[in-house]
Amino acid sequence: MIRDARVLRAGFVPREVEHRDAEVNHLSSVLEPITNGEPADTAIVTGPSGAGKTCISQFVTERLREEVLDVETTYVNCWRNYTRFRTLYQILDDLGATIDIHRQSTPHDELVDRLQQHDGPRTVVILDEVDQLEDPSVIYDLHSLPQFAIICIANKEEELFSRVDDRLVSRLRSSEHVRMDKYHDEQLYDILSARAKWGLDEDVITDDQLYRIADAAAGDARLAIGILRTAAGKADRENHERITDDILLDAAEDARAQIKQKSLDSLTPHQRVVYDIVREHGPVGPSEIHERYTEDVDDPRTKRTIRTYLSKMEQYNLLEAEGTSRDREYSLVDSAAASPMQ
């Protein structure tokens, strides 16, 4: 049943992307100077979860590497590498320049010096989930180095700007902004149809089933592809010749649960404390959350940072908020209330 499992994986970058031509062209034009050996502007790519931000960024940089010999790319997931040290280390590691760096004792400035001394090919650095950085000054570190071009990926510009100092805000505001909207159901259907065509045998899934996946995913391509992958895997294991409606129903629940668990596993230690407070005491307001949080941790972050954490968990469907900004209360998302598979 499964012809090419790679096509169904979450991080797969297709040879052609669906319904993002304008964004691809915009980002390509921002990076164009690199092809002539010149510095490129920083690009900020924003949009909701599952809008294709990471896929588009990797697609464009892969095409760039096909066209130009002396260009490298490095990808940093800032949710996983949320400290300045981890981010700098990851970039240097990809460049093969960490052989004598000690994680415990090497100062940050030495890592920045290493990057300054890098005389290899120009490198595009993709900072995914950049608003997760605990110390966004790493953006400034890279911004000042002409041999690096930066793509910053975030859900919302304002949340990125609210966490950086004024000198960097002015630079980021003058950067190129590539904004993405949620996919429509028809667009998601086209994405799923292409994945099914390349990844599955013929007649394994019907058009009607693909439309139902698109509808249930509510604009989130990551979830839509997850449902298709989970359904195909289950049908294949059980030796079905095609994906049945029952399998599809189960797959929708399983894919949501997997994505939720992955998001939970990605939370930083401080974010996890905030999440657990809402889980135990919700519905609960920001002031009470911050109060309980400061009691639970040794090195508490500011109220503003906690608000950013709450907003991030909202965007990833871990928390939901009710009320206006003055009387807002947070609680855990009720998974059963998500768009059902019809």
CSV table of C-alpha atoms in Angstrom, one decimal:
chain,number,residue,atom,x,y,z
A,1,MET,CA,0.0,0.0,0.0
A,2,ILE,CA,2.8,2.5,0.9
A,3,ARG,CA,4.9,3.2,-2.2
A,4,ASP,CA,7.2,5.9,-0.7
A,5,ALA,CA,7.0,6.4,3.1
A,6,ARG,CA,9.2,9.5,3.0
A,7,VAL,CA,6.4,11.5,1.3
A,8,LEU,CA,4.1,10.9,4.3
A,9,ARG,CA,6.6,12.0,6.9
A,10,ALA,CA,6.1,15.3,8.7
A,11,GLY,CA,9.5,16.9,7.7
A,12,PHE,CA,9.4,15.8,4.1
A,13,VAL,CA,10.1,18.7,1.6
A,14,PRO,CA,8.4,18.0,-1.7
A,15,ARG,CA,9.9,18.7,-5.1
A,16,GLU,CA,7.0,21.0,-5.8
A,17,VAL,CA,5.0,22.9,-3.2
A,18,GLU,CA,1.3,23.5,-3.5
A,19,HIS,CA,-0.3,27.0,-3.2
A,20,ARG,CA,2.7,28.9,-2.0
A,21,ASP,CA,4.2,30.3,-5.2
A,22,ALA,CA,4.0,33.9,-4.1
A,23,GLU,CA,5.7,33.1,-0.8
A,24,VAL,CA,8.4,30.9,-2.5
A,25,ASN,CA,9.1,33.7,-5.0
A,26,HIS,CA,9.3,36.3,-2.2
A,27,LEU,CA,11.7,34.3,-0.1
A,28,SER,CA,13.8,33.4,-3.1
A,29,SER,CA,14.2,37.0,-4.0
A,30,VAL,CA,15.3,37.9,-0.5
A,31,LEU,CA,18.1,35.2,-0.7
A,32,GLU,CA,19.0,36.1,-4.3
A,33,PRO,CA,22.1,38.2,-3.4
A,34,ILE,CA,23.8,35.1,-2.0
A,35,THR,CA,24.0,33.7,-5.5
A,36,ASN,CA,26.2,36.6,-6.4
A,37,GLY,CA,28.4,36.3,-3.3
A,38,GLU,CA,26.7,39.3,-1.6
A,39,PRO,CA,25.0,39.5,1.9
A,40,ALA,CA,21.2,38.9,2.0
A,41,ASP,CA,18.6,40.6,4.1
A,42,THR,CA,17.1,38.8,7.1
A,43,ALA,CA,13.7,37.2,6.3
A,44,ILE,CA,10.9,36.8,8.8
A,45,VAL,CA,8.5,34.1,7.9
A,46,THR,CA,5.2,34.1,10.0
A,47,GLY,CA,1.9,32.3,10.0
A,48,PRO,CA,-0.2,29.9,12.1
A,49,SER,CA,0.9,26.3,13.0
A,50,GLY,CA,0.7,24.0,9.9
A,51,ALA,CA,0.8,26.9,7.4
A,52,GLY,CA,4.0,25.5,5.7
A,53,LYS,CA,6.5,28.0,7.1
A,54,THR,CA,9.3,25.4,7.7
A,55,CYS,CA,8.5,23.5,4.5
A,56,ILE,CA,8.7,26.6,2.4
A,57,SER,CA,12.0,27.8,4.0
A,58,GLN,CA,13.6,24.4,3.5
A,59,PHE,CA,12.3,24.1,0.0
A,60,VAL,CA,13.7,27.5,-1.0
A,61,THR,CA,17.1,26.9,0.6
A,62,GLU,CA,17.3,23.4,-1.1
A,63,ARG,CA,16.7,25.0,-4.5
A,64,LEU,CA,19.4,27.6,-3.7
A,65,ARG,CA,21.9,24.8,-2.9
A,66,GLU,CA,21.0,23.2,-6.2
A,67,GLU,CA,21.8,26.4,-8.1
A,68,VAL,CA,24.9,27.6,-6.3
A,69,LEU,CA,27.9,25.5,-5.3
A,70,ASP,CA,29.2,27.7,-2.5
A,71,VAL,CA,26.1,28.0,-0.4
A,72,GLU,CA,25.3,25.9,2.8
A,73,THR,CA,22.3,25.8,5.0
A,74,THR,CA,21.8,25.0,8.6
A,75,TYR,CA,18.5,24.4,10.4
A,76,VAL,CA,18.0,25.1,14.1
A,77,ASN,CA,14.8,24.2,16.0
A,78,CYS,CA,14.8,26.9,18.7
A,79,TRP,CA,12.2,25.1,20.7
A,80,ARG,CA,14.7,22.3,21.2
A,81,ASN,CA,17.8,24.7,21.3
A,82,TYR,CA,16.2,27.5,23.3
A,83,THR,CA,19.4,28.9,24.9
A,84,ARG,CA,21.8,31.1,23.2
A,85,PHE,CA,24.6,28.6,23.7
A,86,ARG,CA,22.6,25.7,22.2
A,87,THR,CA,21.7,27.7,19.2
A,88,LEU,CA,25.2,28.9,18.5
A,89,TYR,CA,26.6,25.4,19.1
A,90,GLN,CA,24.1,23.8,16.7
A,91,ILE,CA,25.1,26.2,13.9
A,92,LEU,CA,28.8,25.6,14.5
A,93,ASP,CA,28.3,21.9,14.7
A,94,ASP,CA,26.6,21.9,11.3
A,95,LEU,CA,29.6,23.8,10.0
A,96,GLY,CA,31.9,21.2,11.5
A,97,ALA,CA,33.5,23.7,13.9
A,98,THR,CA,32.8,22.2,17.3
A,99,ILE,CA,35.5,19.6,17.6
A,100,ASP,CA,37.3,21.3,20.6
A,101,ILE,CA,34.3,23.1,22.2
A,102,HIS,CA,33.4,22.0,25.7
A,103,ARG,CA,29.6,22.3,26.3
A,104,GLN,CA,30.2,23.0,30.0
A,105,SER,CA,33.1,25.5,30.0
A,106,THR,CA,33.2,27.3,26.6
A,107,PRO,CA,32.0,30.9,26.9
A,108,HIS,CA,29.3,32.3,24.5
A,109,ASP,CA,31.7,34.9,23.2
A,110,GLU,CA,34.1,32.2,22.0
A,111,LEU,CA,31.2,30.7,20.0
A,112,VAL,CA,30.4,34.0,18.4
A,113,ASP,CA,34.1,34.5,17.6
A,114,ARG,CA,34.1,31.1,15.8
A,115,LEU,CA,31.2,32.2,13.7
A,116,GLN,CA,33.0,35.5,12.9
A,117,GLN,CA,36.0,33.6,11.8
A,118,HIS,CA,34.0,31.2,9.6
A,119,ASP,CA,35.5,31.6,6.1
A,120,GLY,CA,33.6,28.8,4.4
A,121,PRO,CA,30.7,29.1,2.0
A,122,ARG,CA,27.9,31.7,2.7
A,123,THR,CA,25.4,30.0,5.0
A,124,VAL,CA,21.6,30.4,5.3
A,125,VAL,CA,20.6,29.8,8.9
A,126,ILE,CA,17.0,28.8,9.5
A,127,LEU,CA,15.9,29.7,13.0
A,128,ASP,CA,12.6,27.8,13.4
A,129,GLU,CA,10.3,28.7,16.3
A,130,VAL,CA,12.6,31.7,16.8
A,131,ASP,CA,10.2,33.3,19.4
A,132,GLN,CA,11.1,30.4,21.7
A,133,LEU,CA,14.7,31.7,22.2
A,134,GLU,CA,15.2,32.5,25.9
A,135,ASP,CA,17.9,35.0,24.8
A,136,PRO,CA,17.0,36.5,21.4
A,137,SER,CA,20.4,38.3,21.3
A,138,VAL,CA,21.6,35.3,19.3
A,139,ILE,CA,19.7,36.9,16.3
A,140,TYR,CA,21.8,40.0,16.8
A,141,ASP,CA,24.9,37.9,16.9
A,142,LEU,CA,24.1,36.4,13.5
A,143,HIS,CA,22.6,39.7,12.1
A,144,SER,CA,26.0,41.4,12.3
A,145,LEU,CA,27.8,38.6,10.4
A,146,PRO,CA,27.6,39.2,6.6
A,147,GLN,CA,28.6,35.6,5.7
A,148,PHE,CA,25.3,34.4,7.3
A,149,ALA,CA,21.8,35.0,5.9
A,150,ILE,CA,19.0,34.4,8.5
A,151,ILE,CA,15.4,33.1,8.1
A,152,CYS,CA,13.5,33.6,11.3
A,153,ILE,CA,10.3,31.5,11.5
A,154,ALA,CA,7.6,32.5,14.1
A,155,ASN,CA,3.9,32.3,14.5
A,156,LYS,CA,3.4,36.0,15.1
A,157,GLU,CA,5.7,38.9,14.5
A,158,GLU,CA,4.6,40.9,17.5
A,159,GLU,CA,5.6,38.1,19.8
A,160,LEU,CA,9.0,38.0,18.3
A,161,PHE,CA,9.4,41.8,18.6
A,162,SER,CA,8.1,41.9,22.1
A,163,ARG,CA,11.0,39.8,23.3
A,164,VAL,CA,14.0,41.6,21.7
A,165,ASP,CA,15.6,44.9,22.5
A,166,ASP,CA,15.1,48.1,20.6
A,167,ARG,CA,18.3,47.9,18.5
A,168,LEU,CA,17.2,44.6,17.2
A,169,VAL,CA,13.5,45.5,16.8
A,170,SER,CA,14.4,48.3,14.3
A,171,ARG,CA,16.5,45.9,12.3
A,172,LEU,CA,13.9,43.2,12.2
A,173,ARG,CA,11.1,45.7,11.3
A,174,SER,CA,13.2,46.6,8.2
A,175,SER,CA,13.7,43.0,7.3
A,176,GLU,CA,11.7,41.2,4.6
A,177,HIS,CA,8.5,39.8,5.9
A,178,VAL,CA,6.9,36.7,4.3
A,179,ARG,CA,3.4,36.2,5.8
A,180,MET,CA,1.4,33.0,5.4
A,181,ASP,CA,-2.2,32.4,6.0
A,182,LYS,CA,-4.0,29.2,7.0
A,183,TYR,CA,-4.7,26.8,4.1
A,184,HIS,CA,-8.2,26.6,2.8
A,185,ASP,CA,-9.8,23.1,2.6
A,186,GLU,CA,-9.4,23.0,-1.2
A,187,GLN,CA,-5.7,23.8,-0.8
A,188,LEU,CA,-5.2,21.1,1.8
A,189,TYR,CA,-7.0,18.6,-0.4
A,190,ASP,CA,-4.5,19.4,-3.2
A,191,ILE,CA,-1.5,18.9,-0.7
A,192,LEU,CA,-3.0,15.6,0.5
A,193,SER,CA,-3.8,14.5,-3.1
A,194,ALA,CA,-0.1,15.0,-4.1
A,195,ARG,CA,1.2,13.1,-1.1
A,196,ALA,CA,-1.2,10.2,-1.7
A,197,LYS,CA,-0.2,10.1,-5.4
A,198,TRP,CA,3.5,9.8,-4.7
A,199,GLY,CA,3.4,8.0,-1.4
A,200,LEU,CA,0.6,5.4,-1.8
A,201,ASP,CA,-0.6,2.9,-4.3
A,202,GLU,CA,-3.5,3.8,-6.6
A,203,ASP,CA,-7.1,3.7,-5.3
A,204,VAL,CA,-6.0,3.3,-1.7
A,205,ILE,CA,-7.9,6.4,-0.6
A,206,THR,CA,-10.8,8.2,-2.2
A,207,ASP,CA,-11.1,11.9,-3.0
A,208,ASP,CA,-14.0,12.1,-0.6
A,209,GLN,CA,-11.9,10.8,2.2
A,210,LEU,CA,-9.1,13.3,1.3
A,211,TYR,CA,-11.7,16.1,1.5
A,212,ARG,CA,-12.8,14.9,4.9
A,213,ILE,CA,-9.2,14.9,6.2
A,214,ALA,CA,-8.8,18.4,4.9
A,215,ASP,CA,-12.0,19.5,6.6
A,216,ALA,CA,-11.1,17.9,10.0
A,217,ALA,CA,-7.6,19.4,9.9
A,218,ALA,CA,-9.1,23.0,9.8
A,219,GLY,CA,-6.2,24.6,7.8
A,220,ASP,CA,-3.4,22.7,9.5
A,221,ALA,CA,-1.3,20.9,6.9
A,222,ARG,CA,0.8,19.2,9.6
A,223,LEU,CA,-2.3,17.6,11.1
A,224,ALA,CA,-3.8,16.7,7.7
A,225,ILE,CA,-0.6,14.9,6.6
A,226,GLY,CA,-0.4,13.3,10.0
A,227,ILE,CA,-3.9,11.9,9.6
A,228,LEU,CA,-3.1,10.5,6.2
A,229,ARG,CA,0.2,9.0,7.4
A,230,THR,CA,-1.4,7.4,10.5
A,231,ALA,CA,-4.3,6.0,8.4
A,232,ALA,CA,-2.0,4.5,5.7
A,233,GLY,CA,0.3,3.0,8.4
A,234,LYS,CA,-2.7,1.3,10.2
A,235,ALA,CA,-4.3,0.0,7.0
A,236,ASP,CA,-0.9,-1.3,5.8
A,237,ARG,CA,-0.2,-3.1,9.1
A,238,GLU,CA,-3.6,-4.7,9.1
A,239,ASN,CA,-3.2,-5.8,5.4
A,240,HIS,CA,-6.2,-3.8,4.1
A,241,GLU,CA,-6.3,-3.1,0.4
A,242,ARG,CA,-7.6,0.4,1.0
A,243,ILE,CA,-8.1,2.9,3.8
A,244,THR,CA,-11.5,2.3,5.4
A,245,ASP,CA,-13.7,5.0,7.0
A,246,ASP,CA,-13.2,3.3,10.4
A,247,ILE,CA,-9.5,3.5,10.0
A,248,LEU,CA,-9.7,7.2,9.1
A,249,LEU,CA,-11.8,8.0,12.2
A,250,ASP,CA,-9.2,6.3,14.5
A,251,ALA,CA,-6.3,8.0,12.6
A,252,ALA,CA,-7.7,11.5,13.1
A,253,GLU,CA,-7.7,10.9,16.9
A,254,ASP,CA,-4.3,9.3,16.9
A,255,ALA,CA,-2.7,12.0,14.8
A,256,ARG,CA,-4.1,14.7,17.0
A,257,ALA,CA,-2.8,12.9,20.1
A,258,GLN,CA,0.7,12.4,18.6
A,259,ILE,CA,1.0,16.1,17.6
A,260,LYS,CA,-0.2,17.1,21.1
A,261,GLN,CA,2.3,14.8,22.8
A,262,LYS,CA,5.1,16.1,20.5
A,263,SER,CA,4.2,19.7,21.4
A,264,LEU,CA,4.2,18.8,25.2
A,265,ASP,CA,7.6,17.1,24.9
A,266,SER,CA,9.0,20.2,23.2
A,267,LEU,CA,8.1,22.5,26.1
A,268,THR,CA,11.0,24.1,27.9
A,269,PRO,CA,11.2,23.3,31.7
A,270,HIS,CA,9.7,26.7,32.5
A,271,GLN,CA,6.9,26.3,30.0
A,272,ARG,CA,6.1,22.9,31.4
A,273,VAL,CA,5.7,24.4,34.9
A,274,VAL,CA,3.2,26.9,33.5
A,275,TYR,CA,1.3,24.2,31.6
A,276,ASP,CA,1.1,22.0,34.7
A,277,ILE,CA,-0.3,25.0,36.7
A,278,VAL,CA,-3.1,25.4,34.2
A,279,ARG,CA,-3.7,21.7,34.1
A,280,GLU,CA,-4.0,21.5,37.9
A,281,HIS,CA,-5.8,24.8,38.6
A,282,GLY,CA,-7.5,25.9,35.4
A,283,PRO,CA,-9.5,27.9,34.4
A,284,VAL,CA,-6.9,30.3,35.8
A,285,GLY,CA,-5.9,33.9,35.0
A,286,PRO,CA,-2.4,35.1,34.1
A,287,SER,CA,-1.7,36.8,37.5
A,288,GLU,CA,-2.5,33.7,39.5
A,289,ILE,CA,-0.4,31.6,37.0
A,290,HIS,CA,2.6,33.9,37.4
A,291,GLU,CA,2.2,33.8,41.2
A,292,ARG,CA,2.1,30.0,41.4
A,293,TYR,CA,4.9,29.8,38.8
A,294,THR,CA,7.3,32.1,40.8
A,295,GLU,CA,6.7,29.8,43.9
A,296,ASP,CA,7.6,26.7,41.9
A,297,VAL,CA,10.8,27.8,40.1
A,298,ASP,CA,14.2,29.1,41.3
A,299,ASP,CA,14.8,31.6,38.5
A,300,PRO,CA,11.4,32.9,37.5
A,301,ARG,CA,10.9,34.7,34.1
A,302,THR,CA,9.0,38.0,33.8
A,303,LYS,CA,5.2,38.3,33.6
A,304,ARG,CA,5.7,39.3,29.9
A,305,THR,CA,7.6,36.1,29.2
A,306,ILE,CA,4.9,34.0,30.9
A,307,ARG,CA,2.3,35.7,28.7
A,308,THR,CA,4.4,34.7,25.7
A,309,TYR,CA,4.5,31.2,26.9
A,310,LEU,CA,0.7,31.1,27.3
A,311,SER,CA,0.2,32.5,23.8
A,312,LYS,CA,2.6,30.0,22.3
A,313,MET,CA,0.7,27.1,24.0
A,314,GLU,CA,-2.5,28.5,22.7
A,315,GLN,CA,-1.2,28.5,19.1
A,316,TYR,CA,-0.2,24.9,19.5
A,317,ASN,CA,-3.6,23.9,20.8
A,318,LEU,CA,-2.3,22.9,24.2
A,319,LEU,CA,-4.2,25.7,26.0
A,320,GLU,CA,-7.3,27.8,25.3
A,321,ALA,CA,-8.2,31.2,26.6
A,322,GLU,CA,-11.6,32.7,27.4
A,323,GLY,CA,-12.5,36.3,28.2
A,324,THR,CA,-10.9,39.7,27.3
A,325,SER,CA,-7.4,40.7,28.1
A,326,ARG,CA,-8.5,42.0,31.4
A,327,ASP,CA,-10.4,38.9,32.7
A,328,ARG,CA,-8.7,36.2,30.5
A,329,GLU,CA,-8.6,32.7,31.9
A,330,TYR,CA,-6.6,29.7,30.6
A,331,SER,CA,-7.6,26.0,30.6
A,332,LEU,CA,-6.5,22.9,28.8
A,333,VAL,CA,-7.9,22.3,25.3
A,334,ASP,CA,-10.7,19.8,25.2
A,335,SER,CA,-9.5,17.4,22.5
A,336,ALA,CA,-13.0,16.0,22.0
A,337,ALA,CA,-14.1,19.4,20.8
A,338,ALA,CA,-11.7,19.5,17.9
A,339,SER,CA,-13.1,19.4,14.3
A,340,PRO,CA,-14.5,15.8,14.1
A,341,MET,CA,-13.9,13.6,11.1
A,342,GLN,CA,-17.3,13.5,9.4
